[in-house]
Short mmCIF file of C-alpha atoms and ligand atoms in Angstrom, two decimals:
data_model
loop_
_atom_site.label_atom_id
_atom_site.label_comp_id
_atom_site.label_asym_id
_atom_site.label_seq_id
_atom_site.Cartn_x
_atom_site.Cartn_y
_atom_site.Cartn_z
CA MET A 10 0.00 0.16 -0.10
CA ARG A 11 1.58 3.25 -0.99
CA GLN A 12 1.37 6.27 1.32
CA THR A 13 -0.01 9.61 0.16
CA LEU A 14 2.56 12.30 -0.12
CA VAL A 15 1.54 16.03 -0.29
CA ALA A 16 4.50 18.43 -1.13
CA GLY A 17 4.28 22.01 -1.31
CA ASN A 18 6.30 23.95 -3.89
CA TRP A 19 6.60 27.56 -2.74
CA LYS A 20 8.28 28.63 -5.86
CA LEU A 21 9.75 32.09 -5.59
CA ASN A 22 7.44 33.32 -2.83
CA GLY A 23 7.92 34.37 0.90
CA SER A 24 9.92 36.37 3.21
CA GLN A 25 11.35 35.32 6.69
CA GLU A 26 8.36 36.79 8.34
CA SER A 27 5.72 35.09 6.04
CA ILE A 28 7.36 31.67 6.15
CA LYS A 29 7.48 31.85 9.94
CA THR A 30 3.60 32.35 9.86
CA LEU A 31 3.09 29.71 7.13
CA VAL A 32 5.15 27.10 8.89
CA SER A 33 3.59 27.71 12.28
CA GLY A 34 0.17 27.34 10.59
CA ILE A 35 1.14 24.09 9.02
CA LEU A 36 2.72 22.65 12.23
CA ALA A 37 -0.36 23.53 14.24
CA GLY A 38 -2.50 21.23 11.96
CA VAL A 39 -0.19 18.60 10.45
CA GLY A 40 -1.12 16.11 13.48
CA ASP A 41 -4.56 15.64 11.73
CA THR A 42 -2.99 14.57 8.53
CA GLY A 43 -3.00 10.77 9.58
CA ASN A 44 -0.56 8.44 7.65
CA ASN A 45 -0.16 10.98 4.95
CA GLN A 46 3.39 12.30 4.36
CA VAL A 47 3.95 15.98 4.02
CA ALA A 48 6.71 17.98 2.60
CA VAL A 49 7.43 21.61 1.87
CA CYS A 50 9.88 23.05 -0.62
CA PRO A 51 11.03 26.62 0.16
CA PRO A 52 13.16 28.79 -2.01
CA PHE A 53 16.78 27.59 -1.45
CA ILE A 54 17.66 30.82 0.82
CA TYR A 55 15.01 29.89 3.36
CA ILE A 56 15.78 26.21 3.59
CA PRO A 57 17.94 26.70 6.94
CA GLN A 58 14.99 28.71 8.50
CA VAL A 59 12.38 26.02 7.64
CA ALA A 60 14.78 23.22 8.74
CA GLU A 61 14.90 24.79 12.05
CA LEU A 62 11.22 25.28 12.26
CA VAL A 63 9.96 21.87 11.14
CA ARG A 64 12.71 19.85 13.18
CA GLY A 65 11.16 16.99 15.09
CA SER A 66 7.96 17.34 13.18
CA LYS A 67 6.45 15.18 10.50
CA VAL A 68 7.02 17.92 7.83
CA ALA A 69 9.88 16.92 5.56
CA LEU A 70 11.99 19.50 3.69
CA GLY A 71 12.71 19.47 0.02
CA SER A 72 14.30 21.80 -2.45
CA GLN A 73 12.75 23.21 -5.59
CA ASP A 74 15.82 22.35 -7.83
CA ILE A 75 19.43 21.09 -7.51
CA CYS A 76 22.61 21.28 -9.18
CA ASP A 77 23.64 18.43 -11.34
CA GLN A 78 27.42 19.00 -9.94
CA ASP A 79 28.39 18.50 -6.27
CA ALA A 80 30.86 21.36 -5.96
CA GLY A 81 33.17 23.57 -8.08
CA ALA A 82 32.98 26.60 -10.30
CA PHE A 83 29.21 26.62 -10.85
CA THR A 84 28.15 30.19 -10.00
CA GLY A 85 24.68 30.71 -8.50
CA GLU A 86 24.16 26.91 -8.00
CA VAL A 87 23.20 25.04 -4.97
CA SER A 88 24.30 21.27 -4.64
CA GLY A 89 23.12 17.93 -3.12
CA PRO A 90 25.82 17.91 -0.42
CA MET A 91 24.63 21.47 0.69
CA LEU A 92 20.90 20.40 0.63
CA ARG A 93 21.52 17.30 2.61
CA GLU A 94 23.58 19.36 5.22
CA PHE A 95 20.47 21.50 5.93
CA GLY A 96 18.26 18.27 6.09
CA CYS A 97 16.42 18.06 2.90
CA ARG A 98 14.87 14.87 2.04
CA TYR A 99 13.39 15.63 -1.45
CA ALA A 100 14.58 17.43 -4.47
CA ILE A 101 12.21 18.57 -7.15
CA VAL A 102 13.81 18.12 -10.74
CA GLY A 103 12.47 18.87 -14.09
CA HIS A 104 9.70 21.19 -12.94
CA SER A 105 7.85 22.61 -16.04
CA GLU A 106 8.97 26.00 -15.18
CA ARG A 107 12.54 24.90 -15.05
CA ARG A 108 12.10 23.20 -18.53
CA ALA A 109 10.24 26.00 -20.08
CA LEU A 110 11.84 29.18 -18.61
CA TYR A 111 15.44 28.03 -18.01
CA ALA A 112 15.70 25.50 -21.01
CA GLU A 113 16.53 22.53 -18.95
CA ASP A 114 15.96 19.45 -21.19
CA ASP A 115 15.33 15.86 -20.56
CA GLU A 116 19.03 14.81 -20.09
CA PHE A 117 20.02 17.83 -18.02
CA THR A 118 17.02 16.81 -15.70
CA ALA A 119 18.09 13.29 -15.64
CA ARG A 120 21.44 14.57 -14.49
CA LYS A 121 19.81 16.38 -11.62
CA PHE A 122 17.82 13.37 -10.89
CA ALA A 123 21.17 11.58 -10.58
CA ALA A 124 22.83 14.16 -8.41
CA ALA A 125 19.86 14.04 -5.94
CA ARG A 126 20.07 10.31 -5.55
CA ASN A 127 24.03 10.20 -5.23
CA ASN A 128 23.49 12.57 -2.27
CA GLY A 129 20.82 10.61 -0.54
CA LEU A 130 17.84 12.85 -1.58
CA THR A 131 14.66 11.48 -3.03
CA PRO A 132 14.07 13.20 -6.39
CA ILE A 133 10.56 14.38 -7.14
CA LEU A 134 10.75 13.88 -11.04
CA CYS A 135 8.25 16.33 -12.90
CA VAL A 136 6.79 15.16 -16.09
CA GLY A 137 3.81 16.51 -18.18
CA GLU A 138 2.64 17.74 -21.34
CA THR A 139 1.88 21.20 -22.65
CA LEU A 140 -1.46 22.20 -23.99
CA ASP A 141 -0.41 22.12 -27.52
CA GLU A 142 1.10 18.49 -26.90
CA ARG A 143 -2.29 17.38 -25.42
CA GLU A 144 -4.11 18.83 -28.33
CA GLN A 145 -1.78 16.89 -30.64
CA GLY A 146 -2.65 13.67 -28.81
CA ILE A 147 1.03 13.24 -27.87
CA THR A 148 0.64 13.43 -24.13
CA GLU A 149 1.99 9.80 -23.44
CA ASP A 150 4.76 10.24 -25.94
CA VAL A 151 6.05 13.44 -24.22
CA VAL A 152 5.73 11.69 -20.51
CA ALA A 153 7.51 8.45 -21.90
CA ARG A 154 10.18 10.53 -23.33
CA GLN A 155 10.76 12.50 -20.10
CA LEU A 156 10.88 9.13 -18.17
CA ASP A 157 13.09 7.36 -20.50
CA ALA A 158 16.01 10.10 -20.22
CA VAL A 159 15.99 9.05 -16.54
CA ILE A 160 15.82 5.58 -17.05
CA ALA A 161 18.72 5.70 -19.67
CA LEU A 162 21.04 7.43 -17.21
CA GLU A 163 20.06 6.01 -13.79
CA GLY A 164 18.27 2.65 -14.71
CA ILE A 165 14.75 1.59 -13.93
CA ALA A 166 15.36 0.63 -10.24
CA ALA A 167 16.25 4.29 -9.51
CA LEU A 168 12.71 5.16 -10.18
CA GLY A 169 11.58 2.96 -7.36
CA GLU A 170 13.56 5.18 -4.91
CA ALA A 171 12.09 8.34 -6.45
CA VAL A 172 8.82 10.16 -6.49
CA ILE A 173 7.09 11.11 -10.00
CA ALA A 174 4.78 14.16 -10.34
CA TYR A 175 2.59 14.27 -13.14
CA GLU A 176 2.01 17.79 -13.84
CA PRO A 177 0.07 18.75 -17.06
CA VAL A 178 1.66 22.25 -17.92
CA TRP A 179 -1.71 23.57 -18.76
CA ALA A 180 -3.09 23.00 -15.27
CA ILE A 181 -0.17 24.62 -13.25
CA GLY A 182 -1.16 27.80 -11.72
CA THR A 183 -4.16 28.32 -14.23
CA GLY A 184 -6.98 27.17 -12.12
CA LYS A 185 -7.57 24.48 -14.60
CA THR A 186 -7.22 21.04 -12.85
CA ALA A 187 -7.19 17.93 -14.94
CA SER A 188 -10.28 15.89 -14.24
CA PRO A 189 -9.66 12.96 -11.81
CA GLN A 190 -10.14 10.74 -14.91
CA GLN A 191 -7.59 12.67 -17.02
CA ALA A 192 -5.08 12.69 -14.48
CA GLN A 193 -5.77 8.80 -13.59
CA ASP A 194 -5.36 8.04 -17.15
CA VAL A 195 -1.84 9.47 -17.50
CA HIS A 196 -0.94 8.16 -14.08
CA ALA A 197 -2.00 4.52 -15.12
CA PHE A 198 0.08 5.03 -18.36
CA ILE A 199 3.15 6.04 -16.22
CA ARG A 200 2.80 2.93 -13.88
CA GLY A 201 1.91 0.57 -16.83
CA LYS A 202 5.18 1.82 -18.62
CA LEU A 203 7.31 1.23 -15.53
CA ALA A 204 5.60 -2.17 -14.95
CA GLY A 205 6.71 -3.19 -18.43
CA LEU A 206 10.33 -2.86 -17.25
CA ASP A 207 9.95 -3.68 -13.50
CA GLN A 208 6.65 -4.65 -11.82
CA ALA A 209 7.99 -3.91 -8.39
CA VAL A 210 9.21 -0.46 -9.09
CA ALA A 211 5.82 0.28 -10.72
CA ASP A 212 4.00 -0.94 -7.51
CA LYS A 213 6.17 0.95 -5.30
CA VAL A 214 6.77 4.46 -6.73
CA GLN A 215 4.60 7.36 -5.49
CA VAL A 216 2.99 9.13 -8.44
CA LEU A 217 1.62 12.71 -7.44
CA TYR A 218 -0.54 14.80 -9.48
CA GLY A 219 0.12 18.50 -9.73
CA GLY A 220 -1.92 21.39 -11.29
CA SER A 221 -4.24 23.68 -9.47
CA VAL A 222 -4.96 21.20 -6.69
CA LYS A 223 -7.09 22.71 -3.94
CA GLY A 224 -8.84 21.62 -0.87
CA SER A 225 -11.91 21.39 -2.81
CA ASN A 226 -10.69 19.05 -5.41
CA ALA A 227 -7.72 17.00 -3.74
CA ALA A 228 -10.06 14.19 -2.39
CA GLU A 229 -11.43 13.18 -5.62
CA LEU A 230 -8.02 13.29 -7.24
CA PHE A 231 -6.08 11.49 -4.54
CA ALA A 232 -8.99 8.70 -4.54
CA MET A 233 -7.93 7.70 -8.10
CA GLN A 234 -6.20 4.19 -8.10
CA ASP A 235 -2.83 5.48 -9.38
CA ILE A 236 -2.80 8.97 -7.64
CA ASP A 237 -0.52 8.86 -4.60
CA GLY A 238 -0.83 12.54 -3.57
CA GLY A 239 0.08 15.89 -4.94
CA LEU A 240 2.67 18.56 -5.67
CA ILE A 241 1.02 21.84 -4.74
CA GLY A 242 1.80 25.26 -5.76
CA GLY A 243 -0.33 28.15 -5.19
CA ALA A 244 -2.42 26.32 -2.35
CA SER A 245 0.58 25.56 -0.46
CA LEU A 246 1.30 29.17 0.41
CA ASN A 247 -1.64 29.32 2.79
CA ALA A 248 -1.58 27.09 5.75
CA GLU A 249 -5.40 26.38 5.83
CA ASP A 250 -5.66 25.60 2.22
CA PHE A 251 -2.45 23.39 2.41
CA LEU A 252 -3.64 21.43 5.31
CA ALA A 253 -7.09 20.69 3.76
CA ILE A 254 -5.16 19.02 0.75
CA CYS A 255 -2.76 17.28 3.14
CA LYS A 256 -5.76 15.56 5.04
CA ALA A 257 -7.29 14.52 1.72
CA GLY A 258 -6.88 11.00 0.32
CA GLY A 259 -4.66 8.54 2.30
C1 PEP B 19 3.42 23.34 -9.36
O1 PEP B 19 4.05 24.40 -9.49
O2 PEP B 19 3.98 22.32 -9.12
C2 PEP B 19 1.99 23.35 -9.15
C3 PEP B 19 1.38 22.31 -9.27
O3 PEP B 19 1.52 24.83 -9.16
P1 PEP B 19 -0.31 25.04 -8.99
O4 PEP B 19 -0.61 24.22 -7.78
O5 PEP B 19 -0.11 26.42 -8.44
O6 PEP B 19 -0.85 24.82 -10.26
#
């Protein structure tokens, strides 16, 4: 039985003050989230602050990105060893905003996935199609290609120790959520593809849905057979909204 994971991606938002309020709100209600796993991914600079605040709680810490290199002349980057030092458990790789705005391709994303694993972090690998790709009927091809780059570099077993987030790009931050069935269809495709290579990996891997998840739609999404929780953007910036999602499913 896979556990439900709800991970908040705060993106480029927050201040020391607002983060203190947000985290204390989350900590006040996280006891009511049962067996569901909860994680937050602050901007890099706030990771030490959040690490202190969540210490000893069930809230795990993740990063929104990771350098593909561990150390050296890579100005502006943050590496796996640094993230580990500050208690990160997860690292998001291949978010659609990284792919679209910073030209991070499948191979580069796969190297970031490897960097996370090599440093004891669990990668949250984001995959998903644009609206144009969905309308062309190539959603599965796109998702397969994104997964294949990681499988080619790291092998199928590595996905059994990772989290996958299916995030249709057209649903991110737009208020348009995939219907539970639309999401389930792609999740089932992902799990089926992995099962063709290794059934145990397919059974084990948590596949999250991301794209305008809210307290009002989380339960029906998480109730689908192959949806194991969510990667949450906008709604993770408000403790009450985030907790409502954290309590769903499971
Ligand atoms: C995201 O950025 O991963 C995301 C799912 O954002 P939102 O929930 O705001 O659509």
